[in-house]
Coordinates of C-alpha atoms and ligand atoms in Angstrom, one line a residue:
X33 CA 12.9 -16.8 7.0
X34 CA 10.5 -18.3 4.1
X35 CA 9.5 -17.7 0.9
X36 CA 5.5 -17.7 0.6
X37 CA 3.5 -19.1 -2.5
X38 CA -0.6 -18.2 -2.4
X39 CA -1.5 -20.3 -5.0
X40 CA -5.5 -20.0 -6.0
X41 CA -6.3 -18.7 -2.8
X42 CA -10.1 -18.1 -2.3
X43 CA -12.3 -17.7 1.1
X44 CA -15.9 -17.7 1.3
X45 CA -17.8 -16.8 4.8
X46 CA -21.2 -18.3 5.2
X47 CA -23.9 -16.2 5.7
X48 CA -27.1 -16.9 6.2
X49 CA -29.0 -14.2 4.2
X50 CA -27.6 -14.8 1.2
X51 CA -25.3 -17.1 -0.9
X52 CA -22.2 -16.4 1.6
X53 CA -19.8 -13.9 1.1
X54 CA -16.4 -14.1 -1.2
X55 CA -13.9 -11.8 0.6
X56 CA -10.6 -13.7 -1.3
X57 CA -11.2 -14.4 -4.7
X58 CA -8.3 -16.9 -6.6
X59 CA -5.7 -15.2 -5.7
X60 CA -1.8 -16.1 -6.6
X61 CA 0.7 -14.3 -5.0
X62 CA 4.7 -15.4 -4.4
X63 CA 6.8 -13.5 -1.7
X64 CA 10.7 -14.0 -2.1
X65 CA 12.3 -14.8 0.8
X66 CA 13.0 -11.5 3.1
X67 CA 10.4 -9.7 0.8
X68 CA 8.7 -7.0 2.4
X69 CA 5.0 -7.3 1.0
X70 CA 2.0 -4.5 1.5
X71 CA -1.6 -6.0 0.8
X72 CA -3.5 -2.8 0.5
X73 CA -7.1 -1.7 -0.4
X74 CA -9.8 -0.2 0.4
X75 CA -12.0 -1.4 3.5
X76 CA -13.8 -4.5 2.7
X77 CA -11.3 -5.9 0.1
X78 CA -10.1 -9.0 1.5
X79 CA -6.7 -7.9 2.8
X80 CA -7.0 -9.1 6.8
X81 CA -9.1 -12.3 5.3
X82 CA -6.3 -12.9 3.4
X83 CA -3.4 -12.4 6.1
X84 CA -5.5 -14.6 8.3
X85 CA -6.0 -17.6 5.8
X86 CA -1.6 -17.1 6.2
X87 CA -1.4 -17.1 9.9
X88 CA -4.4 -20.3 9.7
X89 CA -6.4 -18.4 11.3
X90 CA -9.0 -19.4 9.0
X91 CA -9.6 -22.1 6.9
X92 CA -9.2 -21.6 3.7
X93 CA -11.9 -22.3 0.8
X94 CA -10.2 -23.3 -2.0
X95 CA -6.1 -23.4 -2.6
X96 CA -2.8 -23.6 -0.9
X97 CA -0.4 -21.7 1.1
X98 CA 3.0 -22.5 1.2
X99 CA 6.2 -21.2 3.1
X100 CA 9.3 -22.4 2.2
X101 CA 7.5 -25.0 -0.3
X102 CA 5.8 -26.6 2.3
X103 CA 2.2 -27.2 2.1
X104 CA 0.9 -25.2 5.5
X105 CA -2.4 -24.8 4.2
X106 CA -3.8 -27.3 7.3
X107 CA -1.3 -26.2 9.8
X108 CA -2.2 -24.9 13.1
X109 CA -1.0 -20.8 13.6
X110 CA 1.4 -22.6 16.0
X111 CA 2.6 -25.2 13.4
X112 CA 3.2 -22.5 11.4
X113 CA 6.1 -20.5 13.2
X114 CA 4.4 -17.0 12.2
X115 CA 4.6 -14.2 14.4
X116 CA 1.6 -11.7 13.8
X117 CA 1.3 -7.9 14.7
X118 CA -1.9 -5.9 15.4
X119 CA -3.7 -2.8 15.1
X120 CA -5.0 -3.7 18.9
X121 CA -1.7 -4.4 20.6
X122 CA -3.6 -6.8 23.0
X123 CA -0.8 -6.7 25.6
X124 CA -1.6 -8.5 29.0
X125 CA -2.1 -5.5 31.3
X126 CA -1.1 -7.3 34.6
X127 CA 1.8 -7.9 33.1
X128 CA 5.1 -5.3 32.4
X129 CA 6.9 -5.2 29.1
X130 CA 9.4 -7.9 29.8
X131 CA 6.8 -10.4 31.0
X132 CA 4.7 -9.0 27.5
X133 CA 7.7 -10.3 25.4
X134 CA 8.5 -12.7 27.3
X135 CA 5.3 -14.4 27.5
X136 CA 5.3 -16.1 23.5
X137 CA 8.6 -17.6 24.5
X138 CA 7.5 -19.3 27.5
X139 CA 4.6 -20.4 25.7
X140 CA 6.1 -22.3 22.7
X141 CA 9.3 -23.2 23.3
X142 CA 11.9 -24.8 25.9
X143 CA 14.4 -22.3 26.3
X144 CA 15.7 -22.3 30.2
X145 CA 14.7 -19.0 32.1
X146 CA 18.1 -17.6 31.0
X147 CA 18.1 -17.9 27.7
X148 CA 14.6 -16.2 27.4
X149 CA 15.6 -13.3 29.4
X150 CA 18.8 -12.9 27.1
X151 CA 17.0 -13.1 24.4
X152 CA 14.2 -10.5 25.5
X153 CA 17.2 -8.2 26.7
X154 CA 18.6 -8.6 22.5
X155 CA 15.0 -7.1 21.3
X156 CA 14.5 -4.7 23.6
X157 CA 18.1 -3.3 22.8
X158 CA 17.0 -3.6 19.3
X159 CA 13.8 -2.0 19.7
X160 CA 15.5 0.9 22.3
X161 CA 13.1 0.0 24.9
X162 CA 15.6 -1.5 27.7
X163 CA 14.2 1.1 30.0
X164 CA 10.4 0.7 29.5
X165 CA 11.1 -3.3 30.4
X166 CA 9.4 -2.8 34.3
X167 CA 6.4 -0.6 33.2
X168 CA 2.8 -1.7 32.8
X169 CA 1.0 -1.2 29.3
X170 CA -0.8 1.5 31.2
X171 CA 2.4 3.5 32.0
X172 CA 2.9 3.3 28.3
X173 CA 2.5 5.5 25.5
X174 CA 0.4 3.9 22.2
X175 CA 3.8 4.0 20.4
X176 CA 5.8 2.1 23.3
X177 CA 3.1 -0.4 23.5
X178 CA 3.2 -0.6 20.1
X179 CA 7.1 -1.6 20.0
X180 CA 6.8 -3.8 23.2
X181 CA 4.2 -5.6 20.4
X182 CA 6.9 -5.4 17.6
X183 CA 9.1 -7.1 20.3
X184 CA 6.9 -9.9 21.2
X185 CA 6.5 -10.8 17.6
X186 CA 10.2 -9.9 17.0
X187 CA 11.8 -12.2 20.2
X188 CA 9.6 -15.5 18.7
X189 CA 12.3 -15.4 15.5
X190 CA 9.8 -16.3 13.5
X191 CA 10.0 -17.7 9.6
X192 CA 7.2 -14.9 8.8
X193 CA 5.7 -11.3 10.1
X194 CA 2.0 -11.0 9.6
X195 CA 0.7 -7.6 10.4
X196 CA -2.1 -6.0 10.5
X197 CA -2.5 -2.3 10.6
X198 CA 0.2 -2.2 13.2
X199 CA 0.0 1.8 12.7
X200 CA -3.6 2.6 12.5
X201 CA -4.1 3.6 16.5
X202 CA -1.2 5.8 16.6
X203 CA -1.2 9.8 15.9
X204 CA -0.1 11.0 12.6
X205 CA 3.4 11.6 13.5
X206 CA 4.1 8.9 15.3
X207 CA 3.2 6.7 12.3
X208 CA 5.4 8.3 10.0
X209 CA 8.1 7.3 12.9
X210 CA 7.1 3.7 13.1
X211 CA 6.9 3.0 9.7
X212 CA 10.8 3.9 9.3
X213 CA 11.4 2.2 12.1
X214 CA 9.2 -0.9 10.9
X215 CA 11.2 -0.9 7.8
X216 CA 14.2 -0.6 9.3
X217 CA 14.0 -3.7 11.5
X218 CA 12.5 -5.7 8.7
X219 CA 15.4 -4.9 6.4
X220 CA 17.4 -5.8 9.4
X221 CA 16.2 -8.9 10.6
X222 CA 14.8 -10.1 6.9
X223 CA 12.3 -12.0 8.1
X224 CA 9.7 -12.2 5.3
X225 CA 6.9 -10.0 6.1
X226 CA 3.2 -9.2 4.8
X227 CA 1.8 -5.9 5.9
X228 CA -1.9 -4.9 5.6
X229 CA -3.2 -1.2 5.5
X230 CA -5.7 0.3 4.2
X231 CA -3.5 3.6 3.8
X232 CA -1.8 3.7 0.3
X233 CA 1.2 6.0 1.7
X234 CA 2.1 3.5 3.9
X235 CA 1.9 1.1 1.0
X236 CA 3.9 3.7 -1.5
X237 CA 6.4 3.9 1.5
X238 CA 7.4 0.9 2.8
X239 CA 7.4 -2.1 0.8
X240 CA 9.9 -4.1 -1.9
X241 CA 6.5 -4.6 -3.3
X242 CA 2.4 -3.8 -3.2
X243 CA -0.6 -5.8 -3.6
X244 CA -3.3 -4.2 -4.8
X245 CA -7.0 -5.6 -4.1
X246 CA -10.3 -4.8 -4.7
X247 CA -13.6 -7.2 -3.9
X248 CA -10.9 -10.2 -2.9
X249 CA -9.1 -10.2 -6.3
X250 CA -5.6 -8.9 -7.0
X251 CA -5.2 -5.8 -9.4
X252 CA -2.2 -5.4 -9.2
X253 CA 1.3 -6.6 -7.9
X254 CA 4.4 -4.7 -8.7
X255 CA 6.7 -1.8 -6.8
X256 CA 5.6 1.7 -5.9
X257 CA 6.6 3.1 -8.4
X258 CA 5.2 0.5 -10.9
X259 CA 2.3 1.1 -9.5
X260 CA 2.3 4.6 -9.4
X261 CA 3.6 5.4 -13.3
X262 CA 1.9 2.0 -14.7
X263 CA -1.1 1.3 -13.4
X264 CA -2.7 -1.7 -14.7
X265 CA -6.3 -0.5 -14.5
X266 CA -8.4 2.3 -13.7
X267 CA -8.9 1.2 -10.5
X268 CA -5.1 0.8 -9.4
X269 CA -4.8 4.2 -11.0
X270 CA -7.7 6.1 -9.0
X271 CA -6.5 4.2 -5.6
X272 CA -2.9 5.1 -5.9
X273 CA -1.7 8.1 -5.4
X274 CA -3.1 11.5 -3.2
X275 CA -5.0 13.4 -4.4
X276 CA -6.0 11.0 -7.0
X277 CA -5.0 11.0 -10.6
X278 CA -7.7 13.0 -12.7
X279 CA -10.2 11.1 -14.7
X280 CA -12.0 11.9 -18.1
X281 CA -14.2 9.7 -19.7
X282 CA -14.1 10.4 -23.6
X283 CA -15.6 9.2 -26.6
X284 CA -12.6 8.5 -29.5
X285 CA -13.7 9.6 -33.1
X286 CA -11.4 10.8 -35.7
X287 CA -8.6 13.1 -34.7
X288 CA -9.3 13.7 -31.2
X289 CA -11.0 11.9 -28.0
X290 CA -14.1 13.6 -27.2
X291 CA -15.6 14.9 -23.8
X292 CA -18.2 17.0 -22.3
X293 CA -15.3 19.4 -21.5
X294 CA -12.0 17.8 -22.6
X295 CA -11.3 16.9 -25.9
X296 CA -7.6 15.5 -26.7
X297 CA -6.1 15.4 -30.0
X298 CA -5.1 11.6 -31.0
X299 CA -1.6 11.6 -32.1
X300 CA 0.3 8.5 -33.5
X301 CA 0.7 7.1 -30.4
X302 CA -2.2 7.3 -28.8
X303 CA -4.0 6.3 -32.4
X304 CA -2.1 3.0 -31.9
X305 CA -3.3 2.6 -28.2
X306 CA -7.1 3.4 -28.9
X307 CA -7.6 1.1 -31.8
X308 CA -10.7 -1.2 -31.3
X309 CA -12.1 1.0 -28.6
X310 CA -14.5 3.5 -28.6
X311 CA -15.0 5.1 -24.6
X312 CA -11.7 5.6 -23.0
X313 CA -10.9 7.5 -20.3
X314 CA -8.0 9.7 -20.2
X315 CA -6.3 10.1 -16.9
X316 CA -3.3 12.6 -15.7
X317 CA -1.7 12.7 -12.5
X318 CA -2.4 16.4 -10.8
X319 CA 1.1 16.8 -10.7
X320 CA 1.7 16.1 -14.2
X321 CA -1.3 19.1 -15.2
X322 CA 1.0 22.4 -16.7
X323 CA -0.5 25.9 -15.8
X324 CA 0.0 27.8 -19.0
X325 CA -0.4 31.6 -20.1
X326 CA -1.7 31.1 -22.7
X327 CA -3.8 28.3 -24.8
X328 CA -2.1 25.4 -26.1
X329 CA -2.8 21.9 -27.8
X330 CA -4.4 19.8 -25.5
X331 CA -5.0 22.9 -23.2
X332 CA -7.9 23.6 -21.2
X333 CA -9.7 26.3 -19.4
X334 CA -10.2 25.7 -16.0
X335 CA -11.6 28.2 -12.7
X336 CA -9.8 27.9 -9.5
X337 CA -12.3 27.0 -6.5
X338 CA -9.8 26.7 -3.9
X339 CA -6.4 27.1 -3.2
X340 CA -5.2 24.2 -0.6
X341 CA -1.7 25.1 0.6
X342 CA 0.7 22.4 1.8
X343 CA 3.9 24.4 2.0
X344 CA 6.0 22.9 -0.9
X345 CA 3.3 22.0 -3.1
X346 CA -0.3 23.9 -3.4
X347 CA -3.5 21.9 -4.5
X348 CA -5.4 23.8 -7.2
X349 CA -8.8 22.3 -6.9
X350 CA -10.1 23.6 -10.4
X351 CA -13.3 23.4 -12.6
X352 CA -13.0 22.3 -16.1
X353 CA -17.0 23.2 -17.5
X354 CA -18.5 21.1 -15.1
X355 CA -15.9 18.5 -13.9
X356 CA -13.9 18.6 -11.1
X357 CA -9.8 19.0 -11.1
X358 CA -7.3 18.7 -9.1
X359 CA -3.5 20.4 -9.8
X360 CA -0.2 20.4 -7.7
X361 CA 1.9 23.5 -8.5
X362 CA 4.7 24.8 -6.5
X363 CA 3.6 26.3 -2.9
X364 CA 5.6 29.3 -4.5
X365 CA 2.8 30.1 -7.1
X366 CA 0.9 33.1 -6.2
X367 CA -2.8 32.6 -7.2
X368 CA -6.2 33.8 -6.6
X369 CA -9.7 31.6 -6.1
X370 CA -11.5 32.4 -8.8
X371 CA -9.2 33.3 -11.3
X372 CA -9.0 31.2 -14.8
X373 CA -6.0 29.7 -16.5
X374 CA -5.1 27.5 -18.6
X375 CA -4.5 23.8 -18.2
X376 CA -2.4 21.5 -20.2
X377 CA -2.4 17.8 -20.3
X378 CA 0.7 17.2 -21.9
X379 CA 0.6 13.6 -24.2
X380 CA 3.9 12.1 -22.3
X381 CA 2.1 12.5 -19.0
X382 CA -1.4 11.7 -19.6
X383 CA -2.9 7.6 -19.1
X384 CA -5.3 6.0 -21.2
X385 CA -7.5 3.0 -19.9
X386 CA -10.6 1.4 -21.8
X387 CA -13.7 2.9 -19.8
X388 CA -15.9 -1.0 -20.1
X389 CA -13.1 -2.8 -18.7
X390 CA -10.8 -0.3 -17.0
X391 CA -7.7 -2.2 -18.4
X392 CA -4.4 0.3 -19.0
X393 CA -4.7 0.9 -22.9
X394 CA -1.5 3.7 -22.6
X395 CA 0.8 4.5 -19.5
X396 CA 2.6 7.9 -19.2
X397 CA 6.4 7.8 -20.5
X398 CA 8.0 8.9 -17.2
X399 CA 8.7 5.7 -15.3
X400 CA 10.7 4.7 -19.0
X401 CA 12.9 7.5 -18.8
X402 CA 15.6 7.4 -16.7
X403 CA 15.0 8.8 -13.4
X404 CA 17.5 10.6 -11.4
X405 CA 19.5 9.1 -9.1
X406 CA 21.1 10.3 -5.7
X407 CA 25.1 10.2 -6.0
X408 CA 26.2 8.0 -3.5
X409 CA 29.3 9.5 -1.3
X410 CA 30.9 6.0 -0.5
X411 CA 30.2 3.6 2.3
X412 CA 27.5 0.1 2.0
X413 CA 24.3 0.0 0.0
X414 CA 21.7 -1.6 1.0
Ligands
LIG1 P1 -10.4 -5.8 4.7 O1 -9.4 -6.3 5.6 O2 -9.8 -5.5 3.3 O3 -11.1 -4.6 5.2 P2 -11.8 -8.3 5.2 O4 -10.9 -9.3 4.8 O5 -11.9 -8.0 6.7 O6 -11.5 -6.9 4.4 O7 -13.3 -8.6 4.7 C1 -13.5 -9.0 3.4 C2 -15.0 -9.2 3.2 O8 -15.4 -10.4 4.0 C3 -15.9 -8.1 3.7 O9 -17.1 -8.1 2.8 C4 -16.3 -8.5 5.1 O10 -17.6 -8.0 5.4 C5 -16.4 -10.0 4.9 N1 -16.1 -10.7 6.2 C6 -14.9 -10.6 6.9 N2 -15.0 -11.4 8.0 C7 -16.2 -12.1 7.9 C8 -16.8 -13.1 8.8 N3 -16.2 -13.5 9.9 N4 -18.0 -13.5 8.4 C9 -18.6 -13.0 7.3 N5 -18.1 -12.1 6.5 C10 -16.9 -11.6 6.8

């Protein structure tokens, strides 16, 4: 177990075409020890760069890496005492499950015969694969593959978990399996762990914490839910969250923000939040968007296009003029494609970002309220 410091982390690829490509760009992240960590991004944002400057699978550009506030920055990957999971299991097929786990230990450390095979026997018991142990990886399924993989990483006790898209080759079901499980055994063993995905439920789901990149520099580092209700920037707000929060870009002027289709009345509040600017962009979460009867402040007609049904919730997919907007209502409300009604945006939901820069200028109040909390009926905490 380790803490991790990235301290001015940056990784540029040569390329012969151009000036070489930046894929990490300064970045500073610190990882408590047992911290469960999600890098996550869109496709092309540095993430597995990133995990692989960790594991020293590449060299690093500029910066340091440390575990446990030691300088690992030129350390070998074995040096390093990481164990790394992939999206490609990359079992040996000649060999069956036990061998699979079995094989890391042999590799890199002394233990006796005996004291390998206990210790293969203690994962597989933890992992509930004791019975799989003789099978091939071809008598496998992907998810029993995939935990013989966990196990492998898991058996090495190493000081850090590296993984990368561990999920992204199993079904959807399966995945929403794993990723308990996943947590579970992290929580467990608390080995600290950085997880890269691409897939921002996975990110909302499982860690202490999320890393948000885009273009190899960090947007944002905070939990879920920080993420969720105070998004730093536009772009953490449009990447969190599905379907994606709603955006407006509007013009402020005297009493009210003005848009082709939208235009919001400036109270106090948001008076105080807009000064200096003059484009802003309002966005609301489609969850947070009220279906009215009638018209309201800060109320807007919008035409239903389609009705997606998801059993608890329904999608509205709307059109306000000409934009494009999405609602979640209950899967109870009755309600007709075509039909208008009325929308409200109301000013304790709604975000407000400068539209140049994309930096948060006004977060909803929500995430400042208290929240409701589960009773607990005795027994441990986590
Ligand atoms: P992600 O994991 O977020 O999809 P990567 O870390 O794989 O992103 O890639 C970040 C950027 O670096 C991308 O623009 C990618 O094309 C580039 N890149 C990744 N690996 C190499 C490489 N070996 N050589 C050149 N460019 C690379």
């Amino acid at each position: 177990m380790s803490t991790i410091e990235i301290d001015h982390l940056a990784k540029k690829y040569q390329d012969t075409s151009n000036n070489g490509v930046l894929a990490v760009d300064d970045l500073n992240i610190k990882l408590a020890d047992g911290e469960f960590l999600v890098l996550v991004g869109p496709s092309g944002c540095g993430k597995s760069t990133t995990l692989r400057c960790m594991a020293g699978l590449e060299p690093v550009t500029k910066g340091q890496i440390h575990f446990d506030g030691e300088n690992v920055t030129d350390q070998t990957p074995e040096e390093r005492n990481i164990a790394m999971v992939f999206q490609n299991y990359a079992l040996y097929p000649n060999m069956t499950a036990e061998q699979n786990i079995e094989f890391g230990l042999k590799m890199t450390t002394k233990l006796s015969k005996e004291e390998r095979t206990k210790r293969v026997l203690e994962t597989a018991d933890l992992l509930d694969i004791e019975d799989l142990l003789d099978d091939k990886p071809k008598e496998l399924s992907g998810g029993q593959q995939q935990r013989v993989a966990l196990g492998r990483a898991i058996v090495r006790e190493p000081k850090v978990f590296l993984m990368d898209e561990p999920l992204s080759n199993l079904d959807a079901k399966l995945r929403t399996t794993m990723r308990t499980e996943i947590q579970q055994l992290q929580s467990e063993l608390g080995v600290t762990t950085v997880y890269v995905t691409h897939d921002q439920t996975e990110a909302m789901t499982m860690g202490d914490r999320i890393a948000v990149l885009d273009g190899g520099q960090l947007q944002q580092i905070g939990t879920p839910l920080e993420c969720y209700y105070e998004p730093e920037n536009l772009f953490v707000a449009n990447f969190i969250g599905e379907p994606s929060m709603n955006l407006f870009p509007l013009e402020v002027s005297e009493d009210e923000l003005i848009g082709n289709e939208v235009n919001y009345a400036i109270s106090d509040r948001i008076r105080e939040a807009v000064t200096d600017h003059r484009h802003v962009t309002l966005g609301i979460r489609p969850e947070d968007i009220e279906i009215m009867e009638t018209d309201d402040l800060n109320s807007f007609v919008g035409t239903i296009q389609v009705v997606e049904p998801m059993g608890d919730q329904n999608f509205l997919h709307l059109t306000v003029g000409g934009q494009e907007v999405t609602a979640a209502v209950s899967g109870e409300y009755k309600t007709n494609e075509g039909s208008k009604v009325s929308l409200k945006f109301p000013e304790e939901s709604i975000h407000l970002f400068a539209t140049e820069t994309g930096e948060a200028l006004l977060n909803c109040k929500r995430h400042s309220t208290q929240l409701p909390t589960i009773t607990n009926l005795g027994g441990e905490t986590a």
